[in-house]
Coordinates of C-alpha atoms in Angstrom, one line a residue:
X4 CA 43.2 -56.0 -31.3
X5 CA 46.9 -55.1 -31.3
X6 CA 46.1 -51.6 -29.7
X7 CA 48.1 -49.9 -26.9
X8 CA 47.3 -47.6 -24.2
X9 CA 50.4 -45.5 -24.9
X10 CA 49.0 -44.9 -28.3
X11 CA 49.7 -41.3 -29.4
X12 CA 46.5 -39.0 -29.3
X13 CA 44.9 -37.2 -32.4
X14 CA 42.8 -34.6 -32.4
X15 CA 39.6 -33.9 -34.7
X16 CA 36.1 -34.2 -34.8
X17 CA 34.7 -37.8 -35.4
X18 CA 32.1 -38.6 -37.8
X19 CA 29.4 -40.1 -36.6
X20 CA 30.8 -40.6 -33.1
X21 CA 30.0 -37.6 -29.9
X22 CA 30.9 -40.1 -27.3
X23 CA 35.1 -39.8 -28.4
X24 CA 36.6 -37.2 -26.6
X25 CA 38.0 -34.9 -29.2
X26 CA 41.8 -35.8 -28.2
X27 CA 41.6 -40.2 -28.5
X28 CA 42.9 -42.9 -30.1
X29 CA 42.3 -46.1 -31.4
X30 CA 42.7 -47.9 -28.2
X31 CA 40.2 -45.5 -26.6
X32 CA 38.1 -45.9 -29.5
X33 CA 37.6 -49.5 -28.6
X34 CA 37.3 -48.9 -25.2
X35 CA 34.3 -46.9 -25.7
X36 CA 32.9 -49.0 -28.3
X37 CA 32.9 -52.3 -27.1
X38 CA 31.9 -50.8 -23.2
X39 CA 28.5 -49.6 -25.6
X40 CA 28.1 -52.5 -27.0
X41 CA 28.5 -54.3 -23.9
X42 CA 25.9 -51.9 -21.8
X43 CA 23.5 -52.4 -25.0
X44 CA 22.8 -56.1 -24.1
X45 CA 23.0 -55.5 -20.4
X46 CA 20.5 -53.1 -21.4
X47 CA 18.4 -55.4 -23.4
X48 CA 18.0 -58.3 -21.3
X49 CA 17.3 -56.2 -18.8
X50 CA 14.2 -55.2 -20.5
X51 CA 13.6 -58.9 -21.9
X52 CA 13.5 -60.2 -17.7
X53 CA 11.3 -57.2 -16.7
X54 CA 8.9 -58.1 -19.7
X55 CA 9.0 -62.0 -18.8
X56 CA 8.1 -61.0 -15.1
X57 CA 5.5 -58.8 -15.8
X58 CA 3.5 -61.0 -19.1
X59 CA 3.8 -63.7 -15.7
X60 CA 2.0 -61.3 -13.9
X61 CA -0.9 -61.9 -16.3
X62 CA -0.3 -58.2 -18.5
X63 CA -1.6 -58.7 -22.3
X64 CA 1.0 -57.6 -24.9
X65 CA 0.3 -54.2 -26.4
X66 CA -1.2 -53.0 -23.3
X67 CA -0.1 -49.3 -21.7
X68 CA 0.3 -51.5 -17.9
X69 CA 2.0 -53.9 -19.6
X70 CA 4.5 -51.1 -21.2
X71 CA 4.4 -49.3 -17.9
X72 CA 5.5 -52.2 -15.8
X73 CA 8.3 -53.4 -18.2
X74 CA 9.2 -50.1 -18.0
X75 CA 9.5 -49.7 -14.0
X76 CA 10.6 -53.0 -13.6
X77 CA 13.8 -52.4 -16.0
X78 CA 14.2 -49.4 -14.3
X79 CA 14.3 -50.9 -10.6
X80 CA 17.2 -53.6 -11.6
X81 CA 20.3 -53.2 -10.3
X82 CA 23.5 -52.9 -12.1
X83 CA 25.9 -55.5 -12.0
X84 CA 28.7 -55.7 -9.4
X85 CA 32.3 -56.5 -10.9
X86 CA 32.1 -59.4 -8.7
X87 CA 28.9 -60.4 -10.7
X88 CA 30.6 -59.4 -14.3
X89 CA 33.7 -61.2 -14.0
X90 CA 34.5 -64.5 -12.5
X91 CA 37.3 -64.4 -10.0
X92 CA 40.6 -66.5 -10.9
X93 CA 40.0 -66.7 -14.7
X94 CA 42.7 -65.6 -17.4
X95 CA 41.5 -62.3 -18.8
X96 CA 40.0 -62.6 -22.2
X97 CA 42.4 -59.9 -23.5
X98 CA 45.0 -62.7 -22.9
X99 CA 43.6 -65.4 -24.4
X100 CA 43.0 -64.1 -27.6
X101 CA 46.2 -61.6 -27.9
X102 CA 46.8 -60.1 -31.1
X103 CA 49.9 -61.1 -32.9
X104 CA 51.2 -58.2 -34.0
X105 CA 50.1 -54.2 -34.2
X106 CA 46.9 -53.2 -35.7
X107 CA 48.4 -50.7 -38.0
X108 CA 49.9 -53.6 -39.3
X109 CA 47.2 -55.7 -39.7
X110 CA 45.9 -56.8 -43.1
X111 CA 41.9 -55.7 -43.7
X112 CA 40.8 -59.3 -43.3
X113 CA 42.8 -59.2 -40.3
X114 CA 41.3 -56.3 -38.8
X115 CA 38.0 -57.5 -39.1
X116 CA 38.8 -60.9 -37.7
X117 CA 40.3 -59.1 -34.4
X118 CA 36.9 -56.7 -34.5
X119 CA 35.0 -60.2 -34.3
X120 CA 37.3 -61.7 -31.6
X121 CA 37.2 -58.6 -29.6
X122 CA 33.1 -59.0 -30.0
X123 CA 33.2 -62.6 -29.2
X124 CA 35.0 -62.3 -26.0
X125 CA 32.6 -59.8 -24.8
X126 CA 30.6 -62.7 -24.7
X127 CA 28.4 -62.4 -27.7
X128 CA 27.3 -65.1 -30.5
X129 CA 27.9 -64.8 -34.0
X130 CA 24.2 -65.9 -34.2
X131 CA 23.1 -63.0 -32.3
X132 CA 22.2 -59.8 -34.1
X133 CA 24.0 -58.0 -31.1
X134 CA 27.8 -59.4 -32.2
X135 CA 26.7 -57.8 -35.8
X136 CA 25.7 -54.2 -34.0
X137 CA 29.1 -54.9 -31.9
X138 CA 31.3 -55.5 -35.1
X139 CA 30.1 -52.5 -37.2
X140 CA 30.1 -49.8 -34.0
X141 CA 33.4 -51.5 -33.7
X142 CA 34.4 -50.7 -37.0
X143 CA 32.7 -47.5 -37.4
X144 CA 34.7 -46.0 -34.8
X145 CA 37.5 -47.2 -36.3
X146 CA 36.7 -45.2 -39.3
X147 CA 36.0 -42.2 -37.5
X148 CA 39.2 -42.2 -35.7
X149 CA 41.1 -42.4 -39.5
X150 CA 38.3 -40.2 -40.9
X151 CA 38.0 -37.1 -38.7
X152 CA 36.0 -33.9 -39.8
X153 CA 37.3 -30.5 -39.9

């Protein structure tokens, strides 16, 4: 994204946005951003497993047990282990699609094609309604950050 950890802090209240600290910055934006987008398909397949094991179970869609054991079952799944969400030995994605250049810098077109990279590498397809959640959250926050209420 062309974002720094030693970016300077601003202060405000972001539109839109109660999971920014009220001192943050673009790179913590996206930090926070992308981690929700990331937990919201972790989220969702979780669910989409749970429902596959329990319609296997016999369950008949629309039904309370059905419902109720999607609903347990998600709940029962374990979270994944950094051993399990990352392979070991591989180049980390945030070198392999560097930035070229600052994001302050960055053209509009530009911005957005970084926003999609940086949605892409969390592992989510363009065809997927999730990279097009990802991408505007992205954004969003990104607009908050610029935009803050007083």
């Amino acid at each position: 994204m062309g974002l720094s950890p030693t970016e300077r802090l601003t202060g405000g209240n972001w539109l839109g946005n109660d999971k920014l600290d009220y001192w943050t910055s673009h790179y913590r934006g996206c930090i926070v951003s992308l981690s929700d987008s990331l937990q919201n398909v972790r989220d969702t397949e979780v669910v989409r497993q749970a429902e596959e094991q329990c319609r296997a179970k016999g369950l008949l869609s629309g039904s309370p047990e059905l419902a109720l054991c999607v609903l347990q079952t998600a709940n029962e799944h374990p979270e994944p282990t950094e051993s399990q969400s990352a392979a070991a030995g591989q180049t980390p994605v945030s070198e392999k699609f560097a930035a070229a250049g600052s994001y302050y810098f960055a053209s509009p077109r530009e911005t957005a094609r970084r926003e999609q990279v940086a949605c892409a590498a969390l592992g989510l397809s363009p065809a997927e309604a999730e990279f097009k959640s990802c991408v505007q959250q992205l954004s969003a926050t990104f607009y908050s950050i610029d935009h803050p209420i007083d």
